[in-house]
């Protein structure tokens, strides 16, 4: 389907239309930080946010999520019927991250006894969602999506692709759900040939602003080859294992499970966790397979660029650059990747 | 779609203390309703997550055999907060159970083969499951040899059953303790050394190894030296685990998760993984 245009003045009406069926989320400001918040009108949207401080992952995989409640009578499944979720203004990197997470939570892991373990909490929210991406016309200096198969105007994981073209949004529906919502809206008009040409120009301008991509092909094999090399203690030397990179990462999916309550009444909750913490793998016996900081940093890098791609054929990183922004000791993942690729050439 | 995070309720039917220090206890759990019992199908080597609501969940290998349909058996070492609370359970108490989880020992491939079982300490749980399973269709398998080691005579689990297995003429059952104590007439020495002494033939033999990491680490090379090919050595691994269904990202070794790709791995598979035992 061709592009349609939404006059920015009509965004509020469009959000209202969406609200009839969906809970709508969009970038907003909380305590000075940008994150995705539930909105009812366009006034609440923060249009200056680029890559939001917090990614939209938490909408579908909340920082703390109740799995079930329990009391003397047993276990009660947590309420899992929400209104479907629509997200306005999701950057390409974040939309892609949800596709990556969906392989872990949503895809059927087939066990040899034919059981498959899908995550009902994730599926209920993500499968029914409607995602409006927003193209990046001015990538940040920390952006490196183009190293990892993405790009500022990448459309993966979106139901509707949206380009900010000055006074109007140009919208391209990508999925059946996207086409349906576009067809049913009264706020849209057909885009002109000029509009479409502008969208193409904005895309190529944005791409030219990106740093030259690093060739990450074969990175997984390279990482396996240097698994036992001393490079890991060099890379991790300044890491303080604070976990900021993992908590700011839209693709990190590790969680802990905790029971919260008193006596026989309470909830079982899953909570975001981090492989940077020693307790993550600490066993009751006291044995810890990843006792050293270098082993934990290696795990994070290996998971993203070797293990996950081995299982799913794509790196578990979108190049959003948040870990680069938040690291208190400037441990820049891009430098790490460059170093790993260069190091391998010295060794082998 | 069934919610894989919700535990089934099970009742403690029988508790047996395995050692004089009372750190090892065996629990037989029964299903509260017949349909859940019918739906629960498993094979030796699989595990379950046992829940104490309000405290948490921990994974335990299933020690009963599918050929013992009346209960699920688990042996629990008191070591952390969940296992501590499990040790306070009494007959009739209700616990949560999720499972069966993970893969299993290659019982189908073992048919028509000799089987060597090497175990250490309280890791003998899924090996008991396997042994009972093999003995319950004894004619499907050739020679069965078991080497089971513990630090001292008190720390063997299933002592009564060991006594009966030792008397059977269709199993070769060797027990060993680390250091000789008064009155001990069986073998003495670490499991890898005793495995070297017993020197089971690798011909048409499948080897199954389960025990503490240090035992596994030094036993695997002994088997290789004896001539076992990597494809016929299997071991069962453990890591700290939470979800048990491949989501929480915790129990990986390399690109494999112990909970869904294991816990049973062949040596051939392990050799492809950089992060090993």
Coordinates of C-alpha atoms in Angstrom, one line a residue:
Chain A
X1 CA 0.0 0.0 0.0
X2 CA 1.2 3.5 -0.8
X3 CA 2.0 6.2 1.8
X4 CA -0.7 8.3 3.4
X5 CA -0.2 11.7 5.1
X6 CA -1.3 12.8 8.5
X7 CA -1.4 16.6 9.1
X8 CA 0.4 17.1 12.4
X9 CA -2.6 19.2 13.5
X10 CA -4.6 16.1 13.2
X11 CA -2.3 13.9 15.3
X12 CA -4.5 14.4 18.4
X13 CA -7.6 13.2 16.5
X14 CA -5.6 10.2 15.2
X15 CA -4.5 9.3 18.8
X16 CA -8.1 9.5 19.9
X17 CA -9.2 7.2 17.1
X18 CA -6.6 4.7 18.2
X19 CA -7.7 5.1 21.9
X20 CA -11.1 3.7 21.0
X21 CA -9.6 0.3 20.6
X22 CA -6.0 0.5 22.0
X23 CA -4.2 1.7 25.1
X24 CA -1.8 4.2 23.4
X25 CA 1.8 4.7 24.5
X26 CA 4.1 7.4 23.2
X27 CA 7.4 9.1 24.2
X28 CA 6.8 11.4 27.2
X29 CA 8.8 12.9 30.0
X30 CA 8.9 11.6 33.5
X31 CA 11.2 13.3 36.0
X32 CA 13.2 14.8 33.2
X33 CA 13.8 11.5 31.5
X34 CA 12.1 10.3 28.3
X35 CA 10.3 7.0 28.2
X36 CA 7.1 5.5 26.8
X37 CA 4.0 6.6 28.8
X38 CA 0.3 6.0 28.3
X39 CA -1.2 9.0 26.5
X40 CA -4.7 10.1 25.7
X41 CA -3.8 13.2 23.6
X42 CA -0.9 14.4 21.6
X43 CA -0.2 17.1 24.1
X44 CA 1.4 14.5 26.3
X45 CA 3.9 13.4 23.7
X46 CA 7.5 14.6 23.9
X47 CA 8.4 15.3 20.2
X48 CA 12.0 16.2 21.0
X49 CA 13.0 12.8 22.3
X50 CA 15.2 10.9 19.9
X51 CA 16.3 7.6 21.3
X52 CA 14.3 7.7 24.5
X53 CA 16.2 7.3 27.8
X54 CA 14.1 4.2 28.5
X55 CA 13.2 1.9 25.6
X56 CA 9.6 0.7 25.0
X57 CA 10.5 -2.9 26.0
X58 CA 8.9 -2.4 29.4
X59 CA 5.5 -2.0 27.9
X60 CA 5.6 -5.7 26.9
X61 CA 8.1 -7.0 29.4
X62 CA 7.6 -4.8 32.5
X63 CA 10.5 -4.3 35.0
X64 CA 8.4 -6.2 37.5
X65 CA 5.6 -8.4 36.4
X66 CA 3.3 -10.6 38.5
X67 CA 3.2 -14.2 37.3
X68 CA 0.6 -15.4 39.7
X69 CA -0.8 -14.8 43.2
X70 CA -1.0 -17.3 45.9
X71 CA -2.7 -17.8 49.2
X72 CA -3.9 -20.7 51.5
X73 CA -6.2 -22.0 48.7
X74 CA -3.4 -22.2 46.2
X75 CA -2.3 -20.4 43.0
X76 CA -4.3 -17.9 40.9
X77 CA -3.0 -16.9 37.5
X78 CA -2.4 -13.2 37.2
X79 CA -5.0 -11.3 35.1
X80 CA -3.6 -11.3 31.6
X81 CA -6.4 -9.7 29.6
X82 CA -5.4 -6.1 28.8
X83 CA -6.7 -3.8 26.1
X84 CA -4.5 -4.2 23.1
X85 CA -1.5 -1.8 23.1
X86 CA -0.6 0.7 20.4
X87 CA 2.7 2.5 20.5
X88 CA 3.3 5.7 18.6
X89 CA 6.8 6.9 17.8
X90 CA 9.0 3.9 18.2
X91 CA 12.4 4.2 16.7
X92 CA 13.7 1.6 14.2
X93 CA 16.1 0.2 16.7
X94 CA 13.5 -0.4 19.3
X95 CA 11.0 -1.9 16.9
X96 CA 13.7 -4.4 15.9
X97 CA 14.5 -5.2 19.5
X98 CA 10.9 -6.4 20.0
X99 CA 11.3 -8.8 17.1
X100 CA 14.5 -10.1 18.7
X101 CA 12.8 -10.5 22.1
X102 CA 9.8 -12.2 20.4
X103 CA 12.1 -15.0 19.3
X104 CA 12.9 -15.7 23.0
X105 CA 9.5 -15.1 24.6
X106 CA 7.0 -15.7 21.8
X107 CA 8.4 -18.4 19.6
X108 CA 7.7 -22.0 20.4
X109 CA 10.7 -23.6 21.8
X110 CA 10.0 -27.2 20.9
X111 CA 11.1 -29.7 23.5
X112 CA 11.9 -33.3 22.5
X113 CA 8.7 -34.4 24.3
X114 CA 6.7 -32.0 22.1
X115 CA 6.0 -29.5 24.8
X116 CA 6.7 -25.9 23.8
X117 CA 7.3 -23.1 26.2
X118 CA 5.8 -19.8 25.0
X119 CA 5.6 -16.9 27.4
X120 CA 1.9 -16.1 27.9
X121 CA 2.5 -12.7 29.5
X122 CA 4.6 -11.4 26.6
X123 CA 2.4 -13.0 23.9
X124 CA -0.8 -11.5 25.2
X125 CA 0.7 -8.0 25.0
X126 CA 3.0 -8.2 22.0
X127 CA 0.9 -10.3 19.6
X128 CA -2.1 -7.9 19.9
X129 CA 0.0 -4.8 19.6
X130 CA 0.1 -2.1 16.9
X131 CA 3.4 -0.4 16.4
X132 CA 3.9 2.9 14.7
X133 CA 7.6 3.4 14.0
X134 CA 9.2 6.8 13.5
X135 CA 12.1 7.2 11.2
X136 CA 15.2 8.9 12.4
X137 CA 16.0 11.8 10.2
X138 CA 18.9 12.9 12.4
X139 CA 20.7 10.0 14.0
X140 CA 22.8 10.6 17.1
X141 CA 26.5 10.2 17.4
X142 CA 25.9 7.1 19.6
X143 CA 23.8 5.4 17.0
X144 CA 25.2 2.4 15.2
X145 CA 22.2 0.5 13.9
X146 CA 23.8 0.4 10.5
X147 CA 26.5 -1.9 11.9
X148 CA 23.9 -4.5 12.8
X149 CA 21.5 -4.9 9.9
X150 CA 19.4 -1.9 10.8
X151 CA 19.2 1.7 9.7
X152 CA 17.6 5.0 10.5
X153 CA 14.6 4.3 8.2
X154 CA 14.5 0.5 8.8
X155 CA 10.9 -0.9 9.0
X156 CA 11.4 -4.2 10.8
X157 CA 8.9 -4.9 13.5
X158 CA 6.5 -2.1 12.7
X159 CA 2.9 -2.2 11.7
X160 CA 3.0 1.3 10.3
X161 CA 6.2 3.1 9.3
X162 CA 6.1 6.9 9.9
X163 CA 8.3 9.6 8.6
X164 CA 8.3 13.1 10.1
X165 CA 8.2 15.3 7.0
X166 CA 7.8 18.8 8.5
X167 CA 4.2 19.7 8.8
X168 CA 3.0 16.2 8.1
X169 CA 3.6 12.6 9.0
X170 CA 4.0 10.3 6.1
X171 CA 2.8 6.8 7.0
X172 CA 3.3 3.5 5.3
X173 CA 1.3 0.6 6.5
X174 CA 3.3 -2.6 6.6
X175 CA 1.1 -5.3 8.2
X176 CA -2.5 -6.3 7.8
X177 CA -3.2 -4.7 11.2
X178 CA -1.5 -1.5 9.9
X179 CA -3.5 -1.5 6.7
X180 CA -6.7 -1.9 8.6
X181 CA -6.1 1.0 10.9
X182 CA -5.0 3.3 8.1
X183 CA -8.1 2.3 6.1
X184 CA -10.4 3.0 9.0
X185 CA -9.0 6.4 10.0
X186 CA -10.7 9.6 9.0
X187 CA -7.6 11.7 9.6
X188 CA -5.5 10.7 6.6
X189 CA -5.2 11.7 3.0
X190 CA -3.2 10.1 0.2
X191 CA 0.4 11.1 0.0
X192 CA 1.6 12.8 -3.2
X193 CA 4.5 11.8 -5.4
X194 CA 6.4 14.8 -3.9
X195 CA 5.8 13.4 -0.4
X196 CA 7.1 10.0 -1.4
X197 CA 10.2 11.6 -3.0
X198 CA 10.8 13.6 0.2
X199 CA 10.6 10.4 2.3
X200 CA 13.2 8.8 0.1
X201 CA 15.5 11.9 0.4
X202 CA 15.1 12.0 4.2
X203 CA 16.1 8.3 4.3
X204 CA 19.3 8.8 2.3
X205 CA 20.2 12.0 4.1
X206 CA 19.9 10.1 7.4
X207 CA 21.9 7.2 6.2
X208 CA 24.7 9.6 5.1
X209 CA 24.9 11.0 8.7
X210 CA 25.6 7.6 10.2
X211 CA 29.2 6.5 11.0
X212 CA 30.8 4.1 8.6
X213 CA 29.6 0.6 9.5
X214 CA 31.9 -2.0 11.0
X215 CA 31.7 -5.3 9.2
X216 CA 30.2 -7.6 11.9
X217 CA 30.0 -10.6 9.6
X218 CA 31.7 -13.6 11.2
X219 CA 31.8 -11.9 14.6
X220 CA 30.3 -14.9 16.3
X221 CA 33.0 -17.3 15.0
X222 CA 35.7 -14.7 15.9
X223 CA 34.3 -14.5 19.5
X224 CA 34.3 -18.3 19.9
X225 CA 38.0 -18.4 18.6
X226 CA 39.2 -15.9 21.2
X227 CA 37.0 -17.2 24.1
X228 CA 40.1 -18.2 26.2
X229 CA 42.3 -15.2 25.2
X230 CA 43.4 -12.7 27.8
X231 CA 41.6 -9.9 25.9
X232 CA 38.6 -10.3 28.2
X233 CA 40.4 -9.2 31.3
X234 CA 41.7 -6.2 29.3
X235 CA 38.3 -5.2 28.0
X236 CA 36.6 -5.7 31.4
X237 CA 39.4 -4.0 33.4
X238 CA 37.5 -0.7 33.9
X239 CA 34.0 -2.3 34.1
X240 CA 32.5 -1.8 37.5
X241 CA 29.7 -4.4 36.9
X242 CA 27.0 -1.8 37.7
X243 CA 24.6 -3.3 35.2
X244 CA 23.6 0.0 33.6
X245 CA 24.3 -1.4 30.1
X246 CA 22.0 -4.3 30.7
X247 CA 19.2 -2.3 32.3
X248 CA 19.4 0.3 29.4
X249 CA 19.4 -2.4 26.7
X250 CA 16.3 -3.0 24.7
X251 CA 17.3 -6.6 23.9
X252 CA 18.4 -7.8 27.3
X253 CA 15.7 -10.3 28.5
X254 CA 17.2 -11.9 31.6
X255 CA 15.0 -11.9 34.6
X256 CA 14.9 -13.1 38.2
X257 CA 11.8 -14.7 39.8
X258 CA 11.0 -13.7 43.4
X259 CA 8.1 -14.4 45.8
X260 CA 6.8 -11.2 47.4
X261 CA 4.4 -11.4 50.3
X262 CA 4.0 -12.3 53.9
X263 CA 3.1 -15.7 55.2
X264 CA 0.9 -17.8 52.9
X265 CA -0.3 -14.8 50.8
X266 CA 1.7 -13.1 48.1
X267 CA 2.7 -12.9 44.5
X268 CA 5.4 -14.5 42.3
X269 CA 7.0 -11.7 40.4
X270 CA 9.6 -11.7 37.6
X271 CA 12.1 -8.8 37.7
X272 CA 14.7 -7.6 35.2
X273 CA 18.0 -9.0 36.2
X274 CA 21.6 -8.5 34.9
X275 CA 24.4 -10.9 34.0
X276 CA 26.8 -8.3 35.3
X277 CA 26.0 -9.2 38.9
X278 CA 28.0 -12.1 40.5
X279 CA 24.8 -13.4 42.2
X280 CA 23.2 -13.9 38.8
X281 CA 24.9 -17.3 38.5
X282 CA 25.9 -17.9 42.1
X283 CA 24.8 -21.4 43.2
X284 CA 23.6 -22.4 46.6
X285 CA 26.7 -24.4 47.2
X286 CA 28.8 -21.2 46.8
X287 CA 30.1 -22.3 43.4
X288 CA 30.0 -19.5 40.8
X289 CA 30.7 -20.4 37.2
X290 CA 31.1 -16.7 36.4
X291 CA 32.9 -15.4 39.5
X292 CA 35.1 -13.0 37.6
X293 CA 34.1 -9.7 36.1
X294 CA 35.9 -10.6 32.9
X295 CA 33.8 -13.8 32.7
X296 CA 30.6 -11.8 33.1
X297 CA 31.6 -9.1 30.5
X298 CA 32.5 -12.0 28.2
X299 CA 29.1 -13.5 28.8
X300 CA 27.3 -10.3 27.8
X301 CA 29.3 -9.9 24.6
X302 CA 29.1 -13.5 23.7
X303 CA 25.4 -13.6 24.3
X304 CA 24.8 -10.6 22.1
X305 CA 27.1 -11.4 19.2
X306 CA 27.7 -15.1 19.3
X307 CA 25.2 -17.3 21.3
X308 CA 22.0 -15.5 20.2
X309 CA 23.0 -15.3 16.5
X310 CA 24.0 -19.0 16.7
X311 CA 20.4 -19.8 17.9
X312 CA 18.5 -17.2 15.8
X313 CA 20.7 -16.0 13.0
X314 CA 20.9 -12.4 14.0
X315 CA 22.9 -10.4 16.6
X316 CA 21.0 -9.5 19.8
X317 CA 21.9 -5.8 19.5
X318 CA 20.2 -3.1 17.5
X319 CA 22.9 -0.5 17.8
X320 CA 20.6 1.9 19.7
X321 CA 23.6 3.3 21.6
X322 CA 22.0 3.5 25.0
X323 CA 24.7 1.4 26.7
X324 CA 27.2 3.8 25.2
X325 CA 25.4 6.8 26.8
X326 CA 24.8 5.4 30.2
X327 CA 28.1 3.6 31.0
X328 CA 29.8 5.4 33.9
X329 CA 33.3 4.4 32.8
X330 CA 32.8 5.0 29.0
X331 CA 33.1 1.3 28.1
X332 CA 32.0 1.8 24.6
X333 CA 30.6 -1.3 23.0
X334 CA 31.6 -0.1 19.5
X335 CA 35.2 0.1 20.7
X336 CA 34.9 -3.4 22.2
X337 CA 33.7 -4.8 18.9
X338 CA 36.4 -3.1 16.9
X339 CA 39.0 -4.3 19.3
X340 CA 37.7 -7.9 19.2
X341 CA 37.8 -7.9 15.4
X342 CA 41.3 -6.4 15.4
X343 CA 42.6 -8.7 18.1
X344 CA 41.5 -11.8 16.3
X345 CA 43.6 -10.7 13.3
X346 CA 46.7 -10.6 15.6
X347 CA 46.0 -14.0 17.1
X348 CA 44.9 -16.1 14.2
Chain B
X1 CA -1.8 -22.5 25.7
X2 CA -0.9 -23.7 29.1
X3 CA 0.9 -21.2 31.3
X4 CA 4.3 -22.8 31.9
X5 CA 5.0 -20.6 35.0
X6 CA 2.1 -22.0 37.1
X7 CA 3.0 -24.8 39.4
X8 CA 0.8 -27.8 40.0
X9 CA -0.1 -28.5 43.6
X10 CA 1.4 -31.8 45.0
X11 CA 1.2 -33.5 48.3
X12 CA 4.1 -34.8 50.3
X13 CA 3.3 -38.5 50.8
X14 CA 6.6 -39.9 52.3
X15 CA 9.8 -38.4 53.7
X16 CA 13.0 -40.3 54.2
X17 CA 16.1 -39.0 55.8
X18 CA 19.1 -40.3 53.9
X19 CA 22.1 -39.4 56.1
X20 CA 22.9 -39.1 59.9
X21 CA 23.5 -35.4 59.5
X22 CA 20.0 -35.0 58.1
X23 CA 21.1 -32.8 55.2
X24 CA 19.7 -35.2 52.6
X25 CA 16.0 -36.0 52.5
X26 CA 14.0 -37.8 50.0
X27 CA 10.4 -36.8 49.2
X28 CA 7.7 -38.7 47.4
X29 CA 5.1 -36.3 46.0
X30 CA 1.6 -37.4 44.7
X31 CA -0.7 -35.5 42.4
X32 CA -3.9 -34.1 43.8
X33 CA -5.9 -35.1 40.9
X34 CA -5.9 -38.0 38.5
X35 CA -5.9 -36.0 35.2
X36 CA -2.8 -34.1 36.2
X37 CA -1.1 -37.5 37.1
X38 CA -2.2 -38.9 33.7
X39 CA -0.8 -35.9 31.8
X40 CA 2.5 -36.0 33.5
X41 CA 4.8 -38.1 31.3
X42 CA 8.6 -38.1 31.8
X43 CA 11.8 -40.0 31.2
X44 CA 14.9 -40.5 33.4
X45 CA 17.1 -37.4 33.4
X46 CA 14.3 -34.8 33.4
X47 CA 13.8 -32.4 36.2
X48 CA 11.1 -30.3 37.9
X49 CA 11.0 -27.0 39.6
X50 CA 9.7 -27.4 43.2
X51 CA 8.0 -24.3 44.7
X52 CA 7.7 -23.3 48.3
X53 CA 5.2 -20.4 47.9
X54 CA 6.6 -17.4 49.6
X55 CA 10.1 -18.6 49.4
X56 CA 10.8 -19.5 45.8
X57 CA 11.6 -22.3 43.4
X58 CA 14.5 -24.6 42.8
X59 CA 15.2 -27.3 40.2
X60 CA 15.6 -31.0 41.2
X61 CA 16.2 -34.0 39.0
X62 CA 13.5 -36.6 39.2
X63 CA 14.7 -39.6 41.2
X64 CA 11.7 -41.8 40.6
X65 CA 11.3 -43.8 37.3
X66 CA 8.3 -43.4 35.0
X67 CA 7.8 -47.1 35.7
X68 CA 6.9 -46.1 39.3
X69 CA 3.7 -44.3 38.5
X70 CA 2.4 -43.6 42.0
X71 CA 4.7 -40.8 43.0
X72 CA 7.4 -38.4 42.0
X73 CA 10.6 -38.7 44.0
X74 CA 13.1 -36.0 44.7
X75 CA 16.2 -36.0 47.0
X76 CA 17.0 -32.6 48.4
X77 CA 20.3 -31.4 49.9
X78 CA 19.7 -28.7 52.5
X79 CA 21.9 -25.9 51.3
X80 CA 20.0 -22.7 50.4
X81 CA 16.8 -20.9 51.5
X82 CA 14.3 -23.0 49.3
X83 CA 15.9 -26.3 50.2
X84 CA 15.9 -25.2 53.9
X85 CA 12.1 -24.8 53.7
X86 CA 11.7 -28.0 51.8
X87 CA 13.4 -29.7 54.8
X88 CA 10.7 -28.3 57.1
X89 CA 7.9 -30.0 55.1
X90 CA 5.8 -32.7 56.8
X91 CA 3.7 -35.5 55.4
X92 CA 0.5 -34.1 53.9
X93 CA 2.0 -30.7 53.2
X94 CA 1.3 -29.2 49.7
X95 CA 4.2 -28.0 47.5
X96 CA 4.2 -26.5 43.9
X97 CA 5.7 -28.5 41.0
X98 CA 6.4 -27.5 37.4
X99 CA 7.6 -30.1 35.0
X100 CA 8.8 -32.3 33.6
X101 CA 11.5 -30.0 32.2
X102 CA 14.5 -30.6 30.1
X103 CA 15.6 -33.6 28.0
X104 CA 16.5 -37.1 29.2
X105 CA 19.1 -39.8 29.0
X106 CA 19.1 -41.6 25.7
X107 CA 17.2 -44.7 26.9
X108 CA 16.0 -45.5 23.4
X109 CA 19.5 -45.5 21.9
X110 CA 20.7 -47.7 24.8
X111 CA 18.5 -50.6 23.8
X112 CA 20.6 -53.6 22.9
X113 CA 23.7 -51.9 24.5
X114 CA 25.7 -52.3 27.6
X115 CA 25.2 -49.4 30.0
X116 CA 27.8 -47.9 32.3
X117 CA 26.4 -45.6 35.0
X118 CA 28.9 -43.4 36.9
X119 CA 27.6 -41.3 39.8
X120 CA 28.8 -39.3 42.7
X121 CA 27.3 -38.1 46.0
X122 CA 23.7 -36.9 46.1
X123 CA 23.6 -36.5 42.3
X124 CA 22.6 -40.1 42.1
X125 CA 18.9 -39.0 41.8
X126 CA 18.3 -39.1 38.1
X127 CA 20.7 -42.1 37.9
X128 CA 18.4 -44.0 40.2
X129 CA 15.6 -43.1 37.9
X130 CA 17.6 -44.4 35.0
X131 CA 18.7 -47.6 36.8
X132 CA 15.1 -48.5 37.9
X133 CA 13.9 -47.8 34.3
X134 CA 16.5 -50.1 32.8
X135 CA 15.9 -52.8 35.4
X136 CA 12.1 -52.7 34.7
X137 CA 12.8 -53.6 31.1
X138 CA 16.0 -55.6 31.8
X139 CA 15.8 -57.7 28.7
X140 CA 16.1 -54.6 26.5
X141 CA 19.6 -53.9 27.7
X142 CA 22.9 -55.9 27.9
X143 CA 25.4 -55.6 30.8
X144 CA 24.7 -52.9 33.4
X145 CA 27.7 -51.6 35.4
X146 CA 27.3 -49.0 38.1
X147 CA 30.1 -47.1 39.8
X148 CA 28.8 -44.9 42.7
X149 CA 31.1 -42.9 44.9
X150 CA 30.5 -40.8 48.0
X151 CA 32.8 -38.9 50.4
X152 CA 32.0 -41.4 53.2
X153 CA 29.6 -44.3 53.7
X154 CA 26.9 -42.0 55.3
X155 CA 26.6 -39.9 52.2
X156 CA 25.3 -42.5 49.8
X157 CA 21.6 -42.0 49.1
X158 CA 19.1 -44.9 48.7
X159 CA 21.3 -47.2 50.9
X160 CA 18.6 -49.9 51.1
X161 CA 18.2 -50.1 47.4
X162 CA 22.0 -50.2 46.9
X163 CA 22.1 -53.2 49.1
X164 CA 19.5 -55.0 47.0
X165 CA 21.1 -53.9 43.7
X166 CA 24.5 -55.3 44.9
X167 CA 22.9 -58.7 45.4
X168 CA 21.5 -58.9 42.0
X169 CA 23.5 -60.9 39.5
X170 CA 22.4 -58.9 36.5
X171 CA 24.1 -55.7 37.6
X172 CA 27.7 -55.0 38.5
X173 CA 27.4 -52.5 41.3
X174 CA 30.6 -50.9 42.6
X175 CA 30.6 -48.4 45.5
X176 CA 33.5 -46.4 46.6
X177 CA 34.4 -43.8 49.3
X178 CA 37.0 -41.1 49.1
X179 CA 39.0 -42.3 52.2
X180 CA 39.0 -45.6 54.0
X181 CA 37.0 -45.7 57.3
X182 CA 36.8 -48.5 59.8
X183 CA 34.6 -51.4 58.8
X184 CA 34.5 -50.4 55.1
X185 CA 35.0 -53.5 52.9
X186 CA 34.2 -52.0 49.4
X187 CA 36.4 -49.9 47.1
X188 CA 38.2 -46.8 48.3
X189 CA 39.3 -43.9 46.1
X190 CA 37.8 -41.1 43.9
X191 CA 35.3 -42.0 41.2
X192 CA 37.7 -41.3 38.3
X193 CA 40.4 -43.6 39.7
X194 CA 37.9 -46.4 40.5
X195 CA 36.5 -46.1 37.0
X196 CA 40.1 -46.6 35.7
X197 CA 40.4 -49.7 37.9
X198 CA 37.0 -51.2 37.0
X199 CA 37.9 -50.4 33.4
X200 CA 34.5 -51.1 31.8
X201 CA 34.7 -52.1 28.2
X202 CA 33.7 -49.4 25.7
X203 CA 32.4 -52.0 23.2
X204 CA 28.8 -51.4 22.5
X205 CA 28.5 -49.4 25.7
X206 CA 26.8 -46.2 26.6
X207 CA 28.3 -44.3 29.5
X208 CA 26.1 -42.0 31.7
X209 CA 28.0 -39.7 34.1
X210 CA 26.4 -37.5 36.8
X211 CA 27.9 -36.0 39.9
X212 CA 29.6 -32.9 41.3
X213 CA 31.4 -30.8 38.6
X214 CA 34.8 -31.9 39.8
X215 CA 33.9 -35.6 39.5
X216 CA 32.5 -35.1 36.0
X217 CA 35.6 -33.1 34.9
X218 CA 38.0 -35.9 35.9
X219 CA 35.8 -38.8 34.9
X220 CA 35.2 -37.8 31.3
X221 CA 38.9 -38.1 30.3
X222 CA 39.1 -41.5 31.9
X223 CA 36.2 -42.7 29.7
X224 CA 37.9 -41.3 26.7
X225 CA 41.1 -43.1 27.6
X226 CA 39.2 -46.3 28.0
X227 CA 38.0 -45.9 24.4
X228 CA 34.5 -44.5 24.8
X229 CA 33.7 -42.3 21.8
X230 CA 32.3 -38.8 22.5
X231 CA 28.9 -39.8 21.1
X232 CA 28.5 -42.5 23.7
X233 CA 29.4 -40.5 26.8
X234 CA 26.5 -38.5 28.3
X235 CA 26.5 -36.3 31.3
X236 CA 23.9 -34.2 33.1
X237 CA 24.8 -30.6 34.0
X238 CA 23.5 -28.0 36.4
X239 CA 23.5 -24.2 36.6
X240 CA 21.6 -21.7 38.7
X241 CA 18.2 -21.7 37.1
X242 CA 15.0 -19.7 37.4
X243 CA 12.4 -20.1 34.7
X244 CA 13.4 -23.6 33.5
X245 CA 11.9 -22.8 30.1
X246 CA 14.6 -21.0 28.2
X247 CA 13.5 -17.4 28.8
X248 CA 15.3 -16.0 31.9
X249 CA 18.8 -16.2 30.3
X250 CA 20.6 -17.6 33.3
X251 CA 21.6 -21.2 33.0
X252 CA 23.5 -21.1 29.7
X253 CA 26.7 -22.8 28.8
X254 CA 27.7 -21.2 25.6
X255 CA 24.7 -20.9 23.3
X256 CA 22.9 -23.8 25.0
X257 CA 20.5 -23.5 28.0
X258 CA 20.8 -26.3 30.5
X259 CA 17.0 -26.1 31.0
X260 CA 15.9 -26.6 27.4
X261 CA 18.9 -27.9 25.5
X262 CA 19.9 -30.1 28.5
X263 CA 20.4 -31.0 31.3
X264 CA 21.7 -34.1 29.4
X265 CA 24.5 -33.5 26.9
X266 CA 26.8 -35.8 25.1
X267 CA 30.5 -35.3 25.2
X268 CA 30.3 -34.6 21.4
X269 CA 27.9 -31.7 22.1
X270 CA 30.0 -30.3 25.0
X271 CA 33.1 -30.2 22.9
X272 CA 31.4 -27.7 20.6
X273 CA 30.7 -25.3 23.6
X274 CA 33.5 -23.0 24.6
X275 CA 32.3 -22.6 28.2
X276 CA 32.5 -26.1 29.7
X277 CA 32.2 -28.0 32.9

